[in-house]
PDB file of C-alpha atoms in Angstrom:
ATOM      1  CA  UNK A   1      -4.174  11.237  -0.626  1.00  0.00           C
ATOM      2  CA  UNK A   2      -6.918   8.562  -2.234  1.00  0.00           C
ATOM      3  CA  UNK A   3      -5.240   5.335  -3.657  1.00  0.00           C
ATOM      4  CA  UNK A   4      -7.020   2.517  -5.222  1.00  0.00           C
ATOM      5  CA  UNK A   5      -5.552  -0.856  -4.344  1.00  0.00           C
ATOM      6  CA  UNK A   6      -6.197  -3.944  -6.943  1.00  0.00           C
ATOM      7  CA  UNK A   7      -5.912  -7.490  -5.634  1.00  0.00           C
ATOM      8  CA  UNK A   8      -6.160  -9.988  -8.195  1.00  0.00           C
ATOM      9  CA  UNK A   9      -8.359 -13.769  -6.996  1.00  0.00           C
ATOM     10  CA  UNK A  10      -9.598 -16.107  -8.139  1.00  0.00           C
ATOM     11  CA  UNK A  11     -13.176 -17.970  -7.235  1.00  0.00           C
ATOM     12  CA  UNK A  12     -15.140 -20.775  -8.367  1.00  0.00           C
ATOM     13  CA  UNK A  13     -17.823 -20.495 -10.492  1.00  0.00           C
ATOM     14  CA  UNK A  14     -20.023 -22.556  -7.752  1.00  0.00           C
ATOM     15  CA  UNK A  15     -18.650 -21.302  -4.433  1.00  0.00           C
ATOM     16  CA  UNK A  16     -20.083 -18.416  -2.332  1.00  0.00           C
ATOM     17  CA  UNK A  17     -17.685 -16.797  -0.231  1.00  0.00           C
ATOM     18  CA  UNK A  18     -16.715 -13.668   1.527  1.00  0.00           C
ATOM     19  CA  UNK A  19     -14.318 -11.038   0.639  1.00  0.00           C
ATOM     20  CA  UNK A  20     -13.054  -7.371   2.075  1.00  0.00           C
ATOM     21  CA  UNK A  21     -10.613  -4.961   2.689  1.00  0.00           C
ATOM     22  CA  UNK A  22      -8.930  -4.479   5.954  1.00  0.00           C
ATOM     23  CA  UNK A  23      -8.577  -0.390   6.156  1.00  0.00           C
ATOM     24  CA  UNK A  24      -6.643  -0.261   9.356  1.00  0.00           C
ATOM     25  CA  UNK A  25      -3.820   1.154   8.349  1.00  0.00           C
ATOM     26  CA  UNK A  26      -4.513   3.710   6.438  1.00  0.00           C
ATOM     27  CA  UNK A  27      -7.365   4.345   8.441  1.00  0.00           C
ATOM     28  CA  UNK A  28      -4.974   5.289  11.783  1.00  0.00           C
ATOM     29  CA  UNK A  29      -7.486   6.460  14.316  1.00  0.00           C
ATOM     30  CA  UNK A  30     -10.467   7.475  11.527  1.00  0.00           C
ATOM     31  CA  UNK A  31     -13.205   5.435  11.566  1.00  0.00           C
ATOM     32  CA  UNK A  32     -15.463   3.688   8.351  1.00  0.00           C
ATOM     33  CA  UNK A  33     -18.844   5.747   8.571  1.00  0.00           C
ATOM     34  CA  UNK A  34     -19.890   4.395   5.303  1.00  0.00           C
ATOM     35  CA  UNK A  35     -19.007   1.338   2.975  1.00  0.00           C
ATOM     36  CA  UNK A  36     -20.281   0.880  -0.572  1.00  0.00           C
ATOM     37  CA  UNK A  37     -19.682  -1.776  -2.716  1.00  0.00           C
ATOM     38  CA  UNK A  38     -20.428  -1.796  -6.247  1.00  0.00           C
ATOM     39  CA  UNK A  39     -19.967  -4.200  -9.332  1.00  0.00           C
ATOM     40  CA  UNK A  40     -17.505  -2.582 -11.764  1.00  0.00           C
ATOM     41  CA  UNK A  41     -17.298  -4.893 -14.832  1.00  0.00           C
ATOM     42  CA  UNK A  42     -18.273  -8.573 -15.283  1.00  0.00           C
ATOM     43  CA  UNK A  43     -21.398 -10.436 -13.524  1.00  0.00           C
ATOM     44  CA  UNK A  44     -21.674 -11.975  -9.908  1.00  0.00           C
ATOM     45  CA  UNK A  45     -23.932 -11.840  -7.105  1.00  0.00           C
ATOM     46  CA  UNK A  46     -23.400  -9.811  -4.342  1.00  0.00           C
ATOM     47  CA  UNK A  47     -25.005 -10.073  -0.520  1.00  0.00           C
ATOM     48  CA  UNK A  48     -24.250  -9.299   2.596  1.00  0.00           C
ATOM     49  CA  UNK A  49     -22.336  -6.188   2.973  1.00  0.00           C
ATOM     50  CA  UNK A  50     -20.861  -5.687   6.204  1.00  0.00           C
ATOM     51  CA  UNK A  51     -18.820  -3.324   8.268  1.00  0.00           C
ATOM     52  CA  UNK A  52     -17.034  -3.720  11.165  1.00  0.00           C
ATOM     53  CA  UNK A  53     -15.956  -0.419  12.322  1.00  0.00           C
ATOM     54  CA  UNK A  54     -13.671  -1.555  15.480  1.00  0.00           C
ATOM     55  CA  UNK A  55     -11.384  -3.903  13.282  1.00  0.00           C
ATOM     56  CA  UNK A  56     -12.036  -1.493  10.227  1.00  0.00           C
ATOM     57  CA  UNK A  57     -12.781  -4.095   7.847  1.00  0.00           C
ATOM     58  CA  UNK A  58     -15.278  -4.062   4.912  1.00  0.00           C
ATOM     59  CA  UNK A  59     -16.965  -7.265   3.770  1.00  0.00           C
ATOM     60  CA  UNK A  60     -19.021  -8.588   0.781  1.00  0.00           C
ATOM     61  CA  UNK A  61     -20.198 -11.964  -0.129  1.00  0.00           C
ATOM     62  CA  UNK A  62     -20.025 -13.018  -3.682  1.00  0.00           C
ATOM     63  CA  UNK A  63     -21.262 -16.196  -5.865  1.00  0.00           C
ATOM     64  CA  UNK A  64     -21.339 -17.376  -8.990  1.00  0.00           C
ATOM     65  CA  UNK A  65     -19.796 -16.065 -12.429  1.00  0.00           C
ATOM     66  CA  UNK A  66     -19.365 -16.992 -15.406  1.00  0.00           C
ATOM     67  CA  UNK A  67     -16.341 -19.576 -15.513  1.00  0.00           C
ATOM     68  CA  UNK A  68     -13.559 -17.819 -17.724  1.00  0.00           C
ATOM     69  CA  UNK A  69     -14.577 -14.251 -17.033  1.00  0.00           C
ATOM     70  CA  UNK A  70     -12.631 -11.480 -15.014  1.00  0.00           C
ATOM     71  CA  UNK A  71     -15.227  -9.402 -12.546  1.00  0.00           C
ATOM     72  CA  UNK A  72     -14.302  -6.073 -10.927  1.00  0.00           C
ATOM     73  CA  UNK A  73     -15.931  -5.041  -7.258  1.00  0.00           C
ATOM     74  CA  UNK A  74     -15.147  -1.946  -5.990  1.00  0.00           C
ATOM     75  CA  UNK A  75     -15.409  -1.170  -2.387  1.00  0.00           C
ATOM     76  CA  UNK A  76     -15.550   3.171  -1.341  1.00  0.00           C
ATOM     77  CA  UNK A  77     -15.840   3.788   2.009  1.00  0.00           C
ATOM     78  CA  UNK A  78     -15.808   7.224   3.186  1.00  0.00           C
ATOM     79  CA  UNK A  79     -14.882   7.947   7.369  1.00  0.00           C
ATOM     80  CA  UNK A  80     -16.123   9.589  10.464  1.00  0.00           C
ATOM     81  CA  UNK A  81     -13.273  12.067   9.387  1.00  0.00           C
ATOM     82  CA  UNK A  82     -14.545  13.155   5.730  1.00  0.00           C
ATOM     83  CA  UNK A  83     -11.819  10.824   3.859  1.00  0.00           C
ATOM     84  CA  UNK A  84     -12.952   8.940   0.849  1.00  0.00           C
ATOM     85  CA  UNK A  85     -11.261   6.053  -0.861  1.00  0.00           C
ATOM     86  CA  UNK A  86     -11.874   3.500  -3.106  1.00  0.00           C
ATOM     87  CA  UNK A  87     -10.058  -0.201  -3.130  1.00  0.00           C
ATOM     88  CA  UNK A  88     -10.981  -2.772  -5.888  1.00  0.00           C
ATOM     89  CA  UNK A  89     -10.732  -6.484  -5.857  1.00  0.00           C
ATOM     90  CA  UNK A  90     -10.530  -8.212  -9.144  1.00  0.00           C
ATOM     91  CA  UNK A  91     -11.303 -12.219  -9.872  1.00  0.00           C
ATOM     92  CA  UNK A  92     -10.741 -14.670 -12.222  1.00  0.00           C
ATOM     93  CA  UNK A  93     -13.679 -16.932 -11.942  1.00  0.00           C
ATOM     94  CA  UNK A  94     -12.078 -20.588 -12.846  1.00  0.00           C
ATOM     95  CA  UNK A  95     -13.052 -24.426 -11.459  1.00  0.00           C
ATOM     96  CA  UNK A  96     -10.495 -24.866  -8.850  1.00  0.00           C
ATOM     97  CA  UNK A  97      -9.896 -28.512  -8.416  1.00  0.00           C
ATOM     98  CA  UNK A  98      -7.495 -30.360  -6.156  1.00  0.00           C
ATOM     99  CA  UNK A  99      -3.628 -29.816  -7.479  1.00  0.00           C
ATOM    100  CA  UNK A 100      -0.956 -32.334  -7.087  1.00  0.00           C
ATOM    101  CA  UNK A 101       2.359 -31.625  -6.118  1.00  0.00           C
ATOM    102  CA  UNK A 102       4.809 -34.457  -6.368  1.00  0.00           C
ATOM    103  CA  UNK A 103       8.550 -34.057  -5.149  1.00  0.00           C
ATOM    104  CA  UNK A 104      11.363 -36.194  -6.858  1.00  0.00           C
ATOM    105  CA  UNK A 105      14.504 -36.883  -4.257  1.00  0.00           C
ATOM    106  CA  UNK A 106      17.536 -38.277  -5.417  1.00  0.00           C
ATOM    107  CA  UNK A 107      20.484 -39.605  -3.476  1.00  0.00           C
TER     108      UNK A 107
END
């Protein structure tokens, strides 16, 4: 059965970081043969796919965007097995800046 997970992040406009999909469990004892990752809606810049087949794990690296804007990246990966699946991550790109919680006691 193929289901399509959507997590919902949020980056800054400025930062380049990595994001993926741990397949594990629905993987059981399949293995990824192939991961592809592709830009579904919005702008950003993708590099550095990567796979790691023991952990079952997928991996992309992502920067910039357009600060206010929603992009879609959707990750298939099909296995040693013949299953094929797609997951998709989707981000808010937004300045994140340093919050301040304060707690108020009284006694």
């Amino acid at each position: 059965m193929a289901t399509t997970c959507c997590a919902c992040l949020v980056k800054d406009p400025d930062a380049k970081l990595n994001y993926g999909f741990d397949w594990g469990d629905w993987l059981g004892s399949d293995t990824i043969q192939q991961s592809n990752w592709e830009v579904v809606e919005g702008t950003i810049t993708t590099s550095s796919e990567a796979v790691d087949s023991t952990l079952k794990k997928t991996e992309i690296w992502l920067e910039g965007g357009t600060k206010g804007a929603t992009v879609q990246i959707r990750n298939r990966i099909t296995t040693v097995g013949g299953l094929k699946d797609d997951r998709t991550l989707e981000i808010r790109i937004m300045e994140r800046g340093y919050v301040y919680w304060k707690t108020h006691k009284r006694y």
